[in-house]
């Protein structure tokens, strides 16, 4: 009898060992946690004739247990969570038997006083418990059975840890695959954006990416350009954002704001359109755009990765849109430069070239514009009876408006030149035409005079221009030609412009100039060239020809200003032969 019992025990042990080996191979080779847990529970319950059992998995973050697997009547349902008021020592114990160990055990299985808890753990982590009820005969597990299940629990713990690791690896791989997909998407979109110069097409592709890639059915995209905010794209949005609401959105502190009840009350538009999040977009470290997104069509919650993708997508679109504005600005600038170059050529053609010759006068004149098109004007015309007309003017402002007004002035001079009318009357007519046909901020300082070679008389009118300088031969004091009247275009002619006539003598010197000469600034812009310095330069070079005097003045101005020119420079030098 004893021999038969021993043989039975040996056979039983061999069977259990074989079961452990086969089970361990099956469980360890599996990467499916659900498979491992199911087999652990079913093998132990079937082997020990236990009708009730559970597997509890520990959740470290919540410090509780979730019922992962549950078999048998009166057992709690799977998915429930429970908490044990146990200390660390209990969690580390390999086996806990109800009614045997001196612990206050929770009654997990109703009406079962002989539950046994097998610790599922690795050398580093506590995984949970395998909880078995009493056997069919209501008896607790014996020592041999406890040892068998304990061995199986150790093997299963390794398998569970491995399956958790593989599950985490699969999760990470899925995340990496998604990241690669997102990066490829952004790369493809960036290529599309880079070759596009059509703003509407860029916005269309952005909208397609929001709908097709992110499955977002409701969104709006607001862009700020040149201090103006405009809704560039929408989908599924009702109503319109007011300027006040846009200001509130752009004033949000964070680049990512998840919409809550408080923000919905503050901006009802967000609640009406079920906007879930607001994403700020930047260009050159400044917030220039904002995207509001609703829920995704697949009802998935937004992850931080999703928000990062949306922000990257939005920044790509903003960068491309800003590029189109810069390109338009560049094209407009090039167009304007081309027009200015044409105007410059036309304006240059309006200046006298060549300068009319006179046996009685040595004449030199030049115009140096600070811009491509300037507002300075001079003219030297042959008048009836072999006379010469000299004119110089300075139109308020620069660029095309000044050039157009200058061209009109020249046209009026050419029309009035052959008319038998005095300089004073002609000046009054010119003033009235300019006043009636130009804005109030456009006016002209103007000086003109006629030289008669028969008697060397010079008759002139000064309409608010820098007085030309008269330096008589063998005299050191300069005279200024001031007689005339108001600047042209300021008001209608109320009183006639006064004329004055002077008689010129041999070696007398006349210098006409615009304010770009005397108002030239030094490098620090702390001082102006001034009239006194101009007088001294003229006196110093009075013995030279008109051309040489003109060059000396220009050279002196450039030396003073270190070649920095802020205004047009126009000079006429007349020396009497």
XYZ file of C-alpha atoms in Angstrom:
577
model
C 0.000 0.000 0.000
C 2.771 2.353 0.883
C 4.618 1.464 -2.324
C 1.486 2.087 -4.404
C 0.925 5.448 -2.688
C 4.517 6.473 -3.354
C 4.201 5.554 -7.017
C 0.972 7.578 -7.210
C 2.681 10.580 -5.606
C 5.654 10.288 -7.973
C 3.345 10.074 -10.973
C 1.374 13.004 -9.707
C 4.569 15.015 -9.250
C 5.780 14.129 -12.739
C 2.425 15.219 -14.142
C 2.575 18.520 -12.285
C 6.162 19.082 -13.422
C 5.183 18.331 -17.009
C 2.208 20.688 -16.643
C 4.496 23.429 -15.289
C 7.004 22.962 -18.116
C 4.380 22.962 -20.853
C 2.528 25.882 -19.284
C 5.688 27.915 -18.773
C 6.723 27.401 -22.409
C 3.257 28.331 -23.650
C 2.939 31.413 -21.429
C 6.474 32.779 -21.823
C 6.310 32.438 -25.617
C 3.054 34.368 -25.697
C 3.080 38.143 -26.067
C -0.642 38.485 -25.429
C -1.438 39.437 -21.834
C -5.078 38.453 -22.180
C -3.997 34.963 -23.283
C -1.550 34.671 -20.356
C -4.107 35.751 -17.761
C -6.840 33.492 -19.129
C -4.586 30.446 -19.162
C -3.229 31.134 -15.685
C -6.721 31.316 -14.259
C -8.190 28.373 -16.188
C -5.235 26.021 -15.579
C -5.167 26.643 -11.841
C -8.947 26.376 -11.457
C -9.083 23.223 -13.603
C -6.110 21.576 -11.938
C -7.340 22.226 -8.393
C -11.086 21.789 -9.056
C -11.720 25.374 -7.944
C -14.960 26.884 -9.247
C -14.228 30.520 -8.472
C -11.172 32.633 -9.236
C -9.958 36.095 -10.188
C -6.858 37.936 -11.301
C -6.279 41.378 -9.813
C -3.797 43.722 -11.538
C -2.151 46.477 -9.540
C -2.438 50.101 -10.762
C 0.461 51.995 -9.167
C -0.760 55.457 -10.138
C -4.133 54.983 -8.439
C -2.781 52.605 -5.758
C -5.639 50.163 -6.314
C -6.429 46.946 -8.167
C -8.559 46.272 -11.218
C -10.329 42.931 -11.613
C -8.862 41.848 -14.952
C -10.267 38.277 -15.048
C -13.159 36.787 -13.061
C -14.657 33.264 -13.258
C -17.413 31.640 -11.208
C -20.612 32.596 -9.416
C -20.713 35.418 -6.873
C -17.380 36.791 -8.122
C -17.104 40.560 -8.779
C -17.422 41.622 -12.393
C -14.378 42.266 -14.545
C -13.328 45.921 -14.768
C -14.209 46.803 -11.174
C -11.548 48.418 -9.005
C -10.879 47.603 -5.373
C -8.486 48.895 -2.728
C -6.736 46.990 0.068
C -5.619 48.618 3.255
C -2.404 46.590 3.235
C 1.102 47.727 3.925
C 4.164 46.975 1.806
C 4.932 43.811 3.750
C 1.656 42.189 2.689
C 2.229 43.067 -1.001
C 5.599 41.324 -0.846
C 4.285 38.085 0.711
C 4.205 35.225 -1.800
C 0.993 33.503 -0.621
C -1.814 34.766 1.615
C -4.444 32.304 2.806
C -7.704 33.499 4.285
C -8.337 31.986 7.688
C -4.721 30.850 7.922
C -2.579 33.987 7.740
C -3.063 36.603 10.411
C -4.364 39.295 8.012
C -7.719 40.923 7.805
C -8.645 39.771 4.316
C -11.368 41.364 2.170
C -14.234 39.063 1.257
C -13.926 39.213 -2.508
C -15.861 36.031 -3.202
C -19.198 35.985 -1.453
C -19.669 33.176 1.112
C -16.140 31.837 0.590
C -13.966 31.885 3.717
C -11.006 29.995 2.239
C -9.706 32.292 -0.525
C -6.015 32.130 -1.326
C -4.050 35.073 -2.772
C -0.956 34.278 -4.854
C 1.342 37.206 -5.364
C 2.151 37.937 -9.006
C 5.506 39.663 -8.890
C 8.912 39.898 -10.482
C 12.139 40.721 -8.757
C 11.406 44.413 -9.341
C 7.661 44.925 -9.445
C 4.418 43.846 -7.791
C 2.015 42.947 -10.637
C -1.080 41.871 -8.729
C -2.742 38.773 -7.264
C -4.191 35.478 -8.424
C -7.180 34.911 -6.119
C -8.614 31.366 -5.895
C -11.689 30.313 -3.949
C -11.988 27.086 -1.968
C -12.178 23.745 -3.716
C -15.408 21.971 -4.571
C -15.335 20.185 -1.234
C -15.198 23.575 0.557
C -11.705 22.769 1.779
C -8.753 25.136 1.537
C -5.790 24.312 -0.683
C -3.252 21.938 0.812
C 0.440 22.674 0.975
C 1.269 20.670 -2.152
C -1.377 22.508 -4.170
C -0.238 25.875 -2.854
C 3.320 25.125 -3.928
C 2.154 24.109 -7.415
C 0.105 27.294 -7.913
C 2.903 29.378 -6.410
C 5.336 27.954 -9.002
C 2.844 28.583 -11.783
C 2.342 32.159 -10.505
C 6.071 32.812 -10.652
C 6.215 31.584 -14.251
C 3.090 33.590 -15.145
C 4.471 36.736 -13.538
C 7.422 36.615 -15.906
C 5.046 36.039 -18.826
C 2.789 38.914 -17.688
C 5.801 41.243 -17.347
C 7.002 40.214 -20.803
C 3.559 40.742 -22.352
C 3.312 44.158 -20.666
C 6.705 45.029 -22.094
C 5.652 43.857 -25.564
C 2.348 45.741 -25.230
C 4.265 48.902 -24.314
C 6.674 48.319 -27.195
C 3.744 47.928 -29.584
C 2.228 51.124 -28.205
C 5.528 52.957 -28.650
C 5.893 51.540 -32.158
C 2.388 52.708 -33.000
C 3.291 56.148 -31.664
C 6.507 56.131 -33.683
C 4.626 55.008 -36.793
C 2.173 57.831 -36.253
C 5.004 60.312 -35.722
C 6.676 59.140 -38.918
C 3.351 59.465 -40.713
C 2.851 62.966 -39.320
C 6.395 63.983 -40.237
C 5.939 62.618 -43.754
C 2.642 64.489 -43.998
C 4.260 67.731 -42.833
C 7.167 67.172 -45.213
C 4.829 66.608 -48.160
C 2.706 69.613 -47.215
C 5.788 71.814 -46.805
C 6.857 70.876 -50.339
C 3.403 71.800 -51.618
C 3.394 75.069 -49.677
C 6.895 76.017 -50.823
C 6.057 75.861 -54.514
C 2.796 77.766 -54.135
C 2.490 81.520 -54.473
C -1.308 81.543 -54.589
C -2.624 82.339 -51.105
C -6.034 80.805 -51.813
C -4.408 77.529 -52.876
C -2.312 77.409 -49.686
C -5.441 77.907 -47.590
C -7.251 75.214 -49.612
C -4.475 72.681 -48.900
C -4.461 73.649 -45.204
C -8.212 73.117 -45.068
C -7.884 69.744 -46.823
C -5.223 68.643 -44.300
C -7.477 69.590 -41.379
C -10.413 67.674 -42.847
C -8.565 64.723 -44.377
C -5.573 64.151 -42.106
C -6.961 65.142 -38.705
C -10.663 64.388 -39.369
C -11.628 67.795 -37.983
C -15.002 68.897 -39.314
C -15.276 72.174 -37.409
C -12.492 74.722 -37.326
C -11.637 78.340 -38.072
C -8.335 79.982 -39.016
C -7.714 83.681 -38.257
C -4.660 85.569 -39.570
C -3.346 89.001 -38.615
C -1.648 90.998 -41.374
C -0.699 94.663 -41.230
C -2.701 95.140 -37.994
C -5.844 93.662 -39.563
C -7.304 90.318 -38.449
C -9.182 88.278 -41.011
C -10.839 84.833 -40.985
C -8.933 83.013 -43.733
C -10.666 79.598 -43.618
C -13.579 77.904 -41.871
C -15.395 74.569 -41.894
C -18.706 73.815 -40.230
C -18.718 77.207 -38.486
C -21.882 79.258 -38.001
C -21.865 82.961 -37.226
C -18.893 85.322 -37.350
C -16.218 86.385 -34.912
C -16.470 90.025 -33.908
C -13.380 92.227 -33.668
C -13.769 92.200 -29.888
C -13.861 88.378 -29.806
C -10.788 88.204 -32.057
C -8.995 90.550 -29.680
C -9.904 88.272 -26.754
C -8.644 85.198 -28.611
C -5.347 86.812 -29.569
C -4.802 88.013 -26.008
C -4.803 84.459 -24.569
C -1.576 83.809 -22.675
C -0.816 80.300 -23.930
C -0.309 79.021 -27.468
C -2.549 76.061 -26.572
C -5.796 76.722 -24.727
C -8.384 73.996 -24.165
C -11.812 75.625 -24.088
C -13.586 75.376 -20.726
C -16.930 76.645 -19.394
C -15.462 79.979 -18.306
C -14.030 80.695 -21.770
C -17.285 79.627 -23.448
C -19.194 82.126 -21.305
C -16.659 84.838 -22.121
C -16.761 84.088 -25.880
C -20.159 82.518 -26.769
C -18.990 81.926 -30.368
C -16.820 79.054 -29.058
C -19.761 77.345 -27.342
C -22.074 77.841 -30.324
C -19.580 76.093 -32.618
C -18.399 73.463 -30.078
C -14.766 74.560 -30.299
C -12.567 72.332 -28.125
C -9.158 73.980 -28.357
C -7.426 77.166 -29.540
C -3.928 76.976 -31.019
C -1.815 80.114 -31.394
C 0.570 80.317 -34.362
C 3.703 82.423 -34.516
C 5.844 84.136 -37.129
C 9.186 85.650 -36.082
C 8.322 85.110 -32.379
C 5.017 87.002 -32.643
C 1.524 85.531 -32.596
C 0.077 86.270 -36.024
C -2.603 83.611 -36.378
C -4.934 81.352 -34.426
C -6.751 78.085 -35.164
C -9.842 76.946 -33.288
C -10.736 73.237 -33.628
C -13.855 71.262 -32.768
C -14.134 67.553 -31.943
C -12.667 64.988 -34.334
C -15.010 62.994 -36.552
C -13.781 59.683 -35.073
C -14.550 61.019 -31.577
C -10.948 60.454 -30.444
C -9.667 62.880 -27.840
C -6.826 65.172 -28.828
C -3.419 64.098 -27.533
C -0.439 66.371 -26.974
C 1.002 64.858 -30.158
C -2.142 65.895 -32.064
C -1.843 69.452 -30.799
C 1.834 69.548 -31.756
C 0.948 68.335 -35.250
C -1.791 70.954 -35.606
C 0.570 73.676 -34.439
C 3.269 72.555 -36.871
C 0.725 72.373 -39.701
C -0.597 75.818 -38.844
C 2.877 77.344 -38.611
C 3.702 75.882 -42.040
C 0.591 77.488 -43.505
C 1.316 80.826 -41.808
C 4.902 80.821 -43.058
C 3.738 80.129 -46.606
C 1.014 82.785 -46.445
C 3.486 85.356 -45.115
C 5.757 84.392 -47.994
C 3.007 85.303 -50.458
C 2.590 88.708 -48.813
C 6.345 89.295 -48.966
C 6.385 88.192 -52.590
C 3.508 90.524 -53.421
C 5.349 93.336 -51.652
C 8.493 92.567 -53.587
C 6.608 92.461 -56.891
C 4.897 95.740 -56.021
C 8.231 97.274 -55.054
C 9.822 96.123 -58.299
C 6.849 97.465 -60.230
C 7.107 100.816 -58.477
C 10.866 100.910 -59.003
C 10.324 100.237 -62.695
C 7.747 103.017 -62.872
C 10.044 105.347 -60.912
C 12.900 104.579 -63.277
C 10.658 105.427 -66.209
C 9.520 108.595 -64.439
C 13.118 109.448 -63.619
C 14.010 109.161 -67.290
C 11.036 111.340 -68.237
C 11.886 113.863 -65.527
C 15.496 113.993 -66.617
C 14.270 114.645 -70.141
C 12.285 117.623 -68.853
C 15.426 119.350 -67.561
C 17.297 121.534 -70.052
C 19.836 119.536 -72.031
C 21.859 121.039 -73.431
C 21.779 124.275 -71.485
C 21.131 127.210 -73.870
C 24.288 129.104 -74.825
C 24.819 132.807 -74.204
C 27.784 134.983 -75.188
C 27.033 137.242 -72.222
C 26.760 134.571 -69.534
C 28.762 131.560 -68.302
C 26.099 129.106 -67.122
C 26.328 125.819 -65.157
C 23.424 123.849 -63.661
C 22.883 120.451 -62.028
C 20.242 118.466 -60.187
C 21.138 115.626 -57.787
C 18.095 113.722 -56.548
C 18.097 111.987 -53.178
C 15.414 109.593 -54.432
C 14.863 108.052 -57.832
C 12.353 110.800 -58.515
C 12.738 114.168 -56.806
C 10.730 117.340 -56.337
C 13.395 119.872 -57.313
C 13.037 121.660 -60.616
C 15.105 124.008 -62.720
C 14.823 125.278 -66.253
C 16.700 127.580 -68.632
C 14.698 128.639 -71.653
C 15.249 130.860 -74.653
C 12.632 133.612 -74.498
C 11.490 136.022 -77.219
C 13.884 138.855 -78.199
C 16.995 136.719 -77.456
C 16.324 136.783 -73.740
C 17.005 133.866 -71.344
C 14.566 132.685 -68.707
C 15.926 131.044 -65.540
C 13.627 129.130 -63.158
C 14.187 127.042 -60.042
C 11.635 125.439 -57.748
C 11.171 122.920 -54.932
C 7.956 120.905 -54.786
C 6.802 119.804 -51.327
C 7.452 116.079 -50.833
C 9.289 113.471 -52.841
C 8.567 110.736 -55.330
C 5.877 110.539 -57.984
C 3.442 113.191 -56.605
C 6.219 115.778 -56.438
C 7.466 114.816 -59.900
C 3.985 115.172 -61.427
C 3.525 118.612 -59.891
C 6.969 119.614 -61.115
C 6.060 118.483 -64.654
C 2.856 120.551 -64.508
C 4.854 123.595 -63.412
C 7.229 123.183 -66.309
C 4.312 122.831 -68.741
C 2.795 126.071 -67.452
C 6.106 127.894 -67.894
C 6.429 126.719 -71.483
C 2.838 127.788 -72.239
C 3.252 131.228 -70.674
C 6.703 131.915 -72.117
C 5.573 133.327 -75.493
C 2.599 135.207 -74.003
C 2.987 138.954 -73.629
C 2.501 139.092 -69.870
C 4.632 140.333 -66.983
C 6.429 137.940 -64.613
C 4.254 139.140 -61.737
C 0.983 138.443 -63.557
C 2.241 135.086 -64.869
C 3.293 134.080 -61.352
C -0.195 134.912 -60.053
C -1.836 132.776 -62.746
C 0.485 129.845 -62.015
C -0.269 130.141 -58.285
C -4.051 130.093 -58.862
C -3.883 127.018 -61.115
C -1.769 125.100 -58.589
C -3.963 126.182 -55.668
C -7.178 125.141 -57.429
C -5.908 121.780 -58.674
C -3.712 120.365 -55.903
C -4.270 119.269 -52.279
C -3.547 121.757 -49.523
C -0.363 119.920 -48.508
C 1.155 120.337 -51.975
C 2.938 123.598 -52.739
C 6.008 124.922 -54.549
C 8.707 127.372 -53.615
C 9.613 129.070 -56.887
C 11.972 131.663 -58.333
C 12.251 132.814 -61.902
C 13.766 135.651 -63.815
C 14.528 136.857 -67.352
C 17.950 138.120 -68.492
C 18.097 140.692 -71.282
C 21.485 140.520 -73.046
C 21.023 143.925 -74.638
C 21.066 145.879 -71.379
C 22.220 143.172 -68.916
C 19.042 143.642 -66.919
C 17.672 140.732 -64.895
C 13.979 140.906 -63.962
C 12.742 138.364 -61.361
C 9.968 137.223 -59.008
C 10.598 135.129 -55.879
C 7.595 133.038 -54.725
C 8.854 131.968 -51.318
C 12.001 130.258 -52.582
C 15.490 130.303 -51.054
C 16.744 133.746 -52.203
C 19.361 133.414 -54.954
C 22.771 134.862 -54.080
C 24.199 137.861 -55.964
C 27.905 138.460 -55.452
C 29.029 141.633 -57.209
C 32.494 141.779 -58.699
C 35.089 143.288 -56.355
C 32.605 143.188 -53.416
C 32.658 140.886 -50.399
C 29.060 141.286 -49.230
C 26.434 139.108 -50.882
C 22.945 140.240 -51.825
C 19.835 138.057 -51.759
C 17.026 138.300 -54.309
C 13.864 138.234 -52.171
C 11.305 140.368 -53.959
C 8.115 138.508 -54.932
C 5.310 137.003 -52.883
C 3.763 133.879 -51.403
C 4.722 130.254 -52.056
C 2.803 128.801 -54.998
C -0.319 126.784 -54.141
C -0.826 127.905 -50.543
C -3.727 130.276 -51.278
C -5.269 132.076 -54.206
C -3.560 135.257 -55.407
C -4.923 138.102 -53.275
C -2.196 140.668 -53.995
C -0.017 140.816 -57.099
C 3.467 139.301 -57.010
C 6.116 142.040 -56.938
C 8.809 142.173 -59.604
C 12.322 143.530 -59.246
C 14.911 144.408 -61.874
C 18.669 144.503 -61.321
C 21.470 145.312 -63.705
C 24.329 142.844 -63.892
C 27.960 143.755 -64.600
C 30.984 141.828 -65.744
C 32.156 139.143 -63.302
C 28.996 139.447 -61.232
C 27.983 136.054 -59.893
C 24.429 134.669 -59.430
C 23.820 131.368 -57.574
C 20.346 129.776 -57.486
C 19.860 126.802 -55.128
C 17.240 124.688 -53.352
C 17.065 123.993 -49.620
C 18.830 120.641 -50.117
C 22.028 122.696 -50.229
C 21.755 124.746 -47.043
C 19.857 122.064 -45.067
C 22.369 119.293 -45.745
C 23.208 117.681 -42.382
C 26.442 116.413 -40.933
C 26.879 112.715 -40.147
C 25.421 112.995 -36.637
C 22.597 115.207 -37.976
C 23.384 117.743 -35.281
C 24.153 120.650 -37.626
C 23.229 121.986 -41.089
C 25.497 123.208 -43.868
C 23.827 126.622 -43.708
C 23.872 129.821 -45.739
C 27.045 131.241 -44.234
C 29.100 128.228 -45.285
C 27.568 128.478 -48.771
C 28.494 132.181 -48.942
C 32.059 131.421 -47.923
C 32.391 128.658 -50.509
C 31.137 130.978 -53.278
C 33.487 133.778 -52.248
C 36.413 131.411 -52.032
C 35.858 130.175 -55.580
C 34.543 133.383 -57.208
C 37.473 133.599 -59.584
C 36.677 130.220 -61.143
C 34.282 129.369 -63.961
C 30.607 128.638 -63.299
C 31.208 124.914 -63.726
C 34.107 124.960 -61.258
C 32.129 127.004 -58.705
C 29.233 124.562 -58.957
C 31.564 121.569 -58.465
C 33.225 123.277 -55.496
C 29.834 123.811 -53.796
C 28.791 120.181 -54.352
C 32.156 118.904 -53.106
C 31.923 121.098 -49.979
C 28.400 119.811 -49.220
C 29.450 116.161 -49.634
C 32.447 116.686 -47.381
C 30.234 118.250 -44.711
C 27.562 115.505 -44.899
C 29.986 112.597 -45.450
C 28.146 111.772 -48.698
C 24.825 111.235 -46.868
C 22.100 113.038 -48.819
C 18.685 113.669 -47.247
C 17.184 115.973 -49.859
C 17.463 116.906 -53.529
C 20.277 119.300 -54.423
C 19.773 121.704 -57.326
C 22.204 124.505 -58.242
C 22.392 127.062 -61.057
C 25.531 129.206 -61.290
C 25.622 132.260 -63.630
C 28.715 134.324 -64.177
C 28.523 137.473 -66.278
C 31.111 137.666 -69.056
